[in-house]
């Protein structure tokens, strides 16, 4: 982890080789302070002052670190989460060079997107992770509605779709010690001020961007502010165990319920099934061709119709 952070700083080109060598020899606390300080330096278009202006939250986004370029905001967030950052702290980068998607895939993150990771310290066990994942999708969908996107939909578990094309992906990672979750890193990637042609060719057909949707660039700082407010609002529902209300919001925007999908579970054969709904723990409930019902907690569902 330490070397990875040093590498990303190198790539970011904000520190000289000499300074990096010095960092290597610093005590770990000094090192994390350096990373934090770098996250307070000037960036080109993502601005803390803009995000914090009128930010109506109690804890979400009260501590923000913004970088010009990192390997992955989730990696930096994971590191910082272990070095004294507040619940709701956010790591943002204007560009990522080695971003992570779900199922071990890479995530294209050129300049112009909203790439961020929120650090949460919830007191929950692993069984609540699917619900957090769904809740994050609802928060993003609601934020997009607030900036004027009509009818964003959520493809299980939490891809956000506009007109059937993906505009946002979310990667939830837990930092656990033994069986206890210490931190949750909510990595959110929104294809904002980008052209579809900015993405690798094989992704272009299934991808859309906010710029494409609106026909012009959006105010990314405003979107981040609204997103942080929506995340805080849904976290209240979560903390008050109002899971049914979260699920209701999810179901209202579902892209997946009622469709035939190919279920791809880790270490399992693929099978086709009809999606009946979403269960109370956040699992997708599907009916297989032989009529049996199954809950899908993790894995992928490829929509077939
Ligand atoms: C997916 O595969 O749909 C999830 C993509 C998650 C991408 C975001 S961008 C910010 C954060 N940093 C990462 O490396 N990944 C997440």
Short mmCIF file of C-alpha atoms and ligand atoms in Angstrom, two decimals:
data_model
loop_
_atom_site.label_atom_id
_atom_site.label_comp_id
_atom_site.label_asym_id
_atom_site.label_seq_id
_atom_site.Cartn_x
_atom_site.Cartn_y
_atom_site.Cartn_z
CA UNK A 1 0.00 0.00 0.00
CA UNK A 2 2.76 2.42 0.96
CA UNK A 3 4.60 1.83 -2.29
CA UNK A 4 1.42 2.18 -4.27
CA UNK A 5 0.79 5.58 -2.72
CA UNK A 6 4.35 6.64 -3.46
CA UNK A 7 3.85 5.52 -7.04
CA UNK A 8 0.71 7.49 -7.43
CA UNK A 9 2.39 10.59 -6.08
CA UNK A 10 5.14 10.04 -8.59
CA UNK A 11 2.60 9.83 -11.37
CA UNK A 12 0.90 12.91 -10.07
CA UNK A 13 4.17 14.71 -10.53
CA UNK A 14 3.58 17.02 -7.65
CA UNK A 15 6.60 15.93 -5.71
CA UNK A 16 10.16 15.71 -6.88
CA UNK A 17 11.96 12.38 -6.87
CA UNK A 18 14.01 13.73 -3.98
CA UNK A 19 10.95 14.59 -1.94
CA UNK A 20 9.52 11.16 -2.62
CA UNK A 21 12.64 9.54 -1.31
CA UNK A 22 12.30 11.62 1.80
CA UNK A 23 8.69 10.53 2.18
CA UNK A 24 9.78 6.91 2.10
CA UNK A 25 11.82 7.51 5.21
CA UNK A 26 9.23 9.46 7.12
CA UNK A 27 7.34 7.94 9.98
CA UNK A 28 4.00 6.66 8.74
CA UNK A 29 2.08 9.51 10.39
CA UNK A 30 4.15 12.15 8.69
CA UNK A 31 3.60 10.28 5.48
CA UNK A 32 -0.18 10.29 5.84
CA UNK A 33 -0.02 13.98 6.70
CA UNK A 34 1.84 14.55 3.45
CA UNK A 35 -0.88 12.76 1.52
CA UNK A 36 -3.49 14.86 3.32
CA UNK A 37 -1.60 18.08 2.56
CA UNK A 38 -1.37 17.16 -1.12
CA UNK A 39 -5.12 16.76 -1.10
CA UNK A 40 -5.46 20.40 -0.08
CA UNK A 41 -3.40 21.80 -2.94
CA UNK A 42 -4.72 23.64 -5.95
CA UNK A 43 -6.52 21.59 -8.57
CA UNK A 44 -7.83 22.63 -11.96
CA UNK A 45 -11.59 22.33 -11.88
CA UNK A 46 -12.71 20.36 -8.84
CA UNK A 47 -12.67 22.93 -6.04
CA UNK A 48 -13.28 22.42 -2.35
CA UNK A 49 -14.51 26.01 -1.99
CA UNK A 50 -17.22 25.35 -4.59
CA UNK A 51 -18.29 22.04 -3.08
CA UNK A 52 -18.35 23.34 0.49
CA UNK A 53 -20.22 26.50 -0.42
CA UNK A 54 -23.79 25.98 0.90
CA UNK A 55 -23.07 22.29 1.60
CA UNK A 56 -25.98 21.30 3.79
CA UNK A 57 -24.61 18.29 5.68
CA UNK A 58 -23.55 17.50 9.22
CA UNK A 59 -20.73 15.11 8.45
CA UNK A 60 -20.69 14.10 4.80
CA UNK A 61 -17.94 15.94 2.91
CA UNK A 62 -16.78 17.97 5.89
CA UNK A 63 -13.25 16.79 5.20
CA UNK A 64 -12.30 16.81 1.51
CA UNK A 65 -9.04 15.82 -0.20
CA UNK A 66 -8.76 16.67 -3.89
CA UNK A 67 -5.96 15.52 -6.21
CA UNK A 68 -5.12 16.18 -9.81
CA UNK A 69 -4.29 12.58 -10.47
CA UNK A 70 -4.15 9.41 -8.41
CA UNK A 71 -4.11 5.72 -9.24
CA UNK A 72 -7.49 5.19 -7.60
CA UNK A 73 -9.41 7.33 -5.13
CA UNK A 74 -10.46 4.10 -3.40
CA UNK A 75 -6.80 3.25 -2.78
CA UNK A 76 -6.05 6.68 -1.32
CA UNK A 77 -9.28 6.61 0.69
CA UNK A 78 -8.44 3.17 2.08
CA UNK A 79 -5.05 4.44 3.16
CA UNK A 80 -6.43 7.62 4.71
CA UNK A 81 -9.26 5.74 6.42
CA UNK A 82 -6.61 4.17 8.61
CA UNK A 83 -5.00 7.49 9.43
CA UNK A 84 -7.43 9.48 11.39
CA UNK A 85 -9.94 10.92 9.00
CA UNK A 86 -13.49 11.80 9.88
CA UNK A 87 -16.58 9.80 9.05
CA UNK A 88 -17.81 11.17 5.72
CA UNK A 89 -14.38 12.32 4.52
CA UNK A 90 -14.10 12.40 0.73
CA UNK A 91 -11.21 11.77 -1.65
CA UNK A 92 -11.67 13.21 -5.13
CA UNK A 93 -9.38 13.14 -8.14
CA UNK A 94 -9.64 14.91 -11.47
CA UNK A 95 -8.14 11.86 -13.15
CA UNK A 96 -7.37 8.26 -12.16
CA UNK A 97 -4.72 6.16 -13.79
CA UNK A 98 -5.52 2.74 -12.31
CA UNK A 99 -9.11 2.95 -11.17
CA UNK A 100 -10.97 -0.11 -10.03
CA UNK A 101 -14.36 -1.30 -11.18
CA UNK A 102 -16.51 -4.13 -9.83
CA UNK A 103 -15.57 -7.77 -10.42
CA UNK A 104 -11.89 -6.91 -10.73
CA UNK A 105 -12.40 -4.87 -13.90
CA UNK A 106 -10.57 -1.65 -14.67
CA UNK A 107 -12.50 1.63 -14.69
CA UNK A 108 -11.70 4.26 -17.31
CA UNK A 109 -11.32 7.64 -15.59
CA UNK A 110 -10.12 10.37 -17.94
CA UNK A 111 -10.18 14.08 -17.10
CA UNK A 112 -13.72 15.40 -16.95
CA UNK A 113 -15.43 12.76 -14.83
CA UNK A 114 -16.46 12.82 -11.20
CA UNK A 115 -14.24 10.26 -9.48
CA UNK A 116 -14.57 10.14 -5.73
CA UNK A 117 -14.50 7.90 -2.69
CA UNK A 118 -16.34 8.50 0.55
CA UNK A 119 -14.92 7.11 3.79
CA UNK A 120 -17.56 5.88 6.21
CA UNK A 121 -17.20 4.45 9.70
CA UNK A 122 -20.54 2.71 10.11
CA UNK A 123 -21.09 0.33 12.97
CA UNK A 124 -22.36 -2.58 10.93
CA UNK A 125 -21.48 -6.16 10.13
CA UNK A 126 -20.95 -7.67 6.69
CA UNK A 127 -24.62 -8.56 6.30
CA UNK A 128 -25.46 -4.87 5.82
CA UNK A 129 -23.05 -4.33 2.93
CA UNK A 130 -25.61 -5.11 0.17
CA UNK A 131 -27.93 -2.50 1.67
CA UNK A 132 -25.17 0.12 1.72
CA UNK A 133 -24.44 -0.70 -1.90
CA UNK A 134 -28.08 -0.20 -2.89
CA UNK A 135 -28.41 2.96 -0.79
CA UNK A 136 -25.44 4.51 -2.56
CA UNK A 137 -27.10 3.88 -5.92
CA UNK A 138 -30.29 5.58 -4.73
CA UNK A 139 -28.28 8.61 -3.54
CA UNK A 140 -26.56 8.98 -6.93
CA UNK A 141 -29.84 8.57 -8.82
CA UNK A 142 -31.50 11.23 -6.66
CA UNK A 143 -28.56 13.61 -7.14
CA UNK A 144 -28.83 13.17 -10.91
CA UNK A 145 -32.57 13.88 -10.72
CA UNK A 146 -31.81 17.07 -8.84
CA UNK A 147 -29.53 18.34 -11.59
CA UNK A 148 -32.24 17.63 -14.15
CA UNK A 149 -31.79 14.04 -15.36
CA UNK A 150 -35.20 12.58 -16.03
CA UNK A 151 -35.74 9.02 -14.94
CA UNK A 152 -32.24 7.73 -14.12
CA UNK A 153 -32.53 4.02 -13.44
CA UNK A 154 -30.57 1.66 -11.20
CA UNK A 155 -29.27 -1.57 -12.66
CA UNK A 156 -28.67 -4.04 -9.85
CA UNK A 157 -26.86 -3.56 -7.62
CA UNK A 158 -26.02 0.07 -8.29
CA UNK A 159 -25.07 0.98 -11.84
CA UNK A 160 -26.86 4.16 -12.79
CA UNK A 161 -28.35 4.15 -16.25
CA UNK A 162 -29.70 6.88 -18.47
CA UNK A 163 -31.76 5.73 -21.45
CA UNK A 164 -30.39 2.20 -21.02
CA UNK A 165 -26.73 3.25 -20.95
CA UNK A 166 -24.41 3.33 -17.96
CA UNK A 167 -23.46 6.75 -16.63
CA UNK A 168 -22.16 5.80 -13.17
CA UNK A 169 -20.60 2.85 -11.40
CA UNK A 170 -20.09 2.33 -7.69
CA UNK A 171 -17.52 0.15 -5.98
CA UNK A 172 -18.09 -0.48 -2.28
CA UNK A 173 -15.10 -1.83 -0.40
CA UNK A 174 -14.94 -2.77 3.27
CA UNK A 175 -11.81 -2.33 5.36
CA UNK A 176 -12.18 -5.06 7.95
CA UNK A 177 -10.13 -6.31 10.86
CA UNK A 178 -11.03 -9.91 11.65
CA UNK A 179 -14.82 -9.92 11.33
CA UNK A 180 -15.40 -6.28 12.16
CA UNK A 181 -15.85 -3.65 9.50
CA UNK A 182 -13.70 -0.66 10.40
CA UNK A 183 -14.37 1.49 7.37
CA UNK A 184 -16.35 1.42 4.21
CA UNK A 185 -15.04 3.01 1.07
CA UNK A 186 -17.75 4.05 -1.31
CA UNK A 187 -16.12 4.64 -4.67
CA UNK A 188 -18.34 6.50 -7.10
CA UNK A 189 -17.51 7.20 -10.72
CA UNK A 190 -19.81 9.45 -12.76
CA UNK A 191 -19.18 10.01 -16.46
CA UNK A 192 -19.85 13.71 -16.34
CA UNK A 193 -18.10 16.14 -18.70
CA UNK A 194 -16.86 13.55 -21.12
CA UNK A 195 -17.56 12.44 -24.66
CA UNK A 196 -18.44 8.80 -25.15
CA UNK A 197 -15.46 8.66 -27.51
CA UNK A 198 -13.18 9.42 -24.53
CA UNK A 199 -13.74 5.81 -23.46
CA UNK A 200 -12.17 2.65 -24.88
CA UNK A 201 -14.03 1.50 -27.99
CA UNK A 202 -15.43 -1.65 -26.42
CA UNK A 203 -17.20 0.39 -23.71
CA UNK A 204 -18.67 3.07 -25.95
CA UNK A 205 -21.88 1.31 -26.96
CA UNK A 206 -23.10 0.80 -23.40
CA UNK A 207 -21.87 4.12 -22.01
CA UNK A 208 -23.38 7.56 -21.82
CA UNK A 209 -22.22 10.78 -20.16
CA UNK A 210 -23.95 13.74 -18.57
CA UNK A 211 -22.46 15.97 -21.23
CA UNK A 212 -24.07 13.81 -23.90
CA UNK A 213 -27.40 13.86 -22.03
CA UNK A 214 -27.55 17.61 -21.49
CA UNK A 215 -25.75 18.58 -24.69
CA UNK A 216 -23.39 20.73 -22.62
CA UNK A 217 -21.03 20.49 -19.67
CA UNK A 218 -22.45 20.34 -16.16
CA UNK A 219 -21.23 22.02 -12.98
CA UNK A 220 -19.33 19.11 -11.43
CA UNK A 221 -18.70 20.84 -8.12
CA UNK A 222 -22.44 21.41 -7.74
CA UNK A 223 -23.13 17.78 -8.60
CA UNK A 224 -20.65 16.64 -5.94
CA UNK A 225 -22.25 18.93 -3.35
CA UNK A 226 -25.73 17.59 -4.13
CA UNK A 227 -24.43 14.02 -4.11
CA UNK A 228 -22.90 14.48 -0.65
CA UNK A 229 -26.22 15.82 0.62
CA UNK A 230 -28.09 12.86 -0.83
CA UNK A 231 -25.56 10.44 0.67
CA UNK A 232 -26.03 11.99 4.07
CA UNK A 233 -29.80 11.85 3.79
CA UNK A 234 -29.80 8.18 2.88
CA UNK A 235 -27.26 7.40 5.60
CA UNK A 236 -29.82 8.70 8.13
CA UNK A 237 -32.38 6.23 6.80
CA UNK A 238 -29.75 3.51 7.05
CA UNK A 239 -28.77 4.39 10.62
CA UNK A 240 -32.41 4.41 11.65
CA UNK A 241 -32.84 0.92 10.15
CA UNK A 242 -35.33 2.27 7.63
CA UNK A 243 -34.27 -0.34 5.10
CA UNK A 244 -37.72 -0.71 3.59
CA UNK A 245 -37.72 2.98 2.67
CA UNK A 246 -34.32 2.63 0.99
CA UNK A 247 -35.60 -0.40 -0.92
CA UNK A 248 -38.73 1.48 -1.94
CA UNK A 249 -36.59 4.25 -3.46
CA UNK A 250 -34.44 1.62 -5.18
CA UNK A 251 -37.44 -0.30 -6.57
CA UNK A 252 -38.97 2.91 -7.93
CA UNK A 253 -35.91 3.39 -10.10
CA UNK A 254 -35.11 -0.23 -10.88
CA UNK A 255 -33.83 -1.05 -14.34
CA UNK A 256 -33.51 -4.75 -13.50
CA UNK A 257 -36.82 -5.93 -12.01
CA UNK A 258 -39.03 -7.67 -14.58
CA UNK A 259 -36.16 -8.45 -16.94
CA UNK A 260 -34.57 -11.71 -18.03
CA UNK A 261 -30.96 -11.77 -16.94
CA UNK A 262 -27.93 -13.99 -17.09
CA UNK A 263 -26.77 -14.41 -13.50
CA UNK A 264 -23.03 -14.68 -13.11
CA UNK A 265 -22.14 -15.54 -9.53
CA UNK A 266 -18.52 -15.88 -8.46
CA UNK A 267 -17.31 -19.48 -8.82
CA UNK A 268 -20.68 -20.60 -10.21
CA UNK A 269 -22.01 -21.57 -13.58
CA UNK A 270 -24.01 -18.89 -15.37
CA UNK A 271 -27.76 -19.29 -15.65
CA UNK A 272 -30.72 -17.38 -17.06
CA UNK A 273 -33.47 -16.17 -14.78
CA UNK A 274 -36.39 -13.77 -14.50
CA UNK A 275 -35.93 -10.98 -11.95
CA UNK A 276 -38.85 -10.93 -9.52
CA UNK A 277 -37.69 -8.22 -7.17
CA UNK A 278 -35.36 -7.24 -4.41
CA UNK A 279 -35.48 -8.91 -1.00
CA UNK A 280 -35.35 -7.16 2.34
CA UNK A 281 -31.61 -7.68 2.84
CA UNK A 282 -30.88 -6.20 -0.57
CA UNK A 283 -30.48 -9.44 -2.53
CA UNK A 284 -31.94 -9.76 -6.00
CA UNK A 285 -34.67 -12.40 -6.10
CA UNK A 286 -34.78 -14.32 -9.37
CA UNK A 287 -36.82 -17.20 -10.74
CA UNK A 288 -34.79 -19.78 -12.61
CA UNK A 289 -36.09 -21.56 -15.70
CA UNK A 290 -37.05 -24.61 -13.58
CA UNK A 291 -39.24 -22.37 -11.42
CA UNK A 292 -37.02 -22.32 -8.36
CA UNK A 293 -36.34 -19.02 -6.66
CA UNK A 294 -32.87 -17.84 -5.80
CA UNK A 295 -31.38 -14.87 -4.02
CA UNK A 296 -28.38 -13.23 -5.66
CA UNK A 297 -26.26 -11.30 -3.19
CA UNK A 298 -23.12 -10.78 -5.20
CA UNK A 299 -22.05 -11.24 -8.77
CA UNK A 300 -23.27 -9.79 -12.01
CA UNK A 301 -26.53 -9.79 -13.89
CA UNK A 302 -26.39 -9.28 -17.60
CA UNK A 303 -29.71 -8.03 -18.93
CA UNK A 304 -30.97 -10.15 -21.82
CA UNK A 305 -34.16 -8.38 -22.86
C1 LIG B 1 -18.19 -0.41 -11.60
O1 LIG B 1 -17.48 -1.30 -12.07
O2 LIG B 1 -19.29 -0.15 -12.08
C2 LIG B 1 -17.70 0.40 -10.40
C3 LIG B 1 -16.85 1.53 -10.82
C4 LIG B 1 -16.39 2.39 -9.66
C5 LIG B 1 -15.46 3.49 -10.12
C6 LIG B 1 -15.13 4.46 -9.03
S1 LIG B 1 -14.35 5.91 -9.63
C7 LIG B 1 -13.95 6.40 -8.02
C8 LIG B 1 -13.55 5.15 -7.27
N1 LIG B 1 -12.14 4.85 -7.44
C9 LIG B 1 -11.96 3.69 -8.06
O3 LIG B 1 -10.85 3.19 -8.32
N2 LIG B 1 -13.14 3.13 -8.37
C10 LIG B 1 -14.24 3.94 -7.92
#
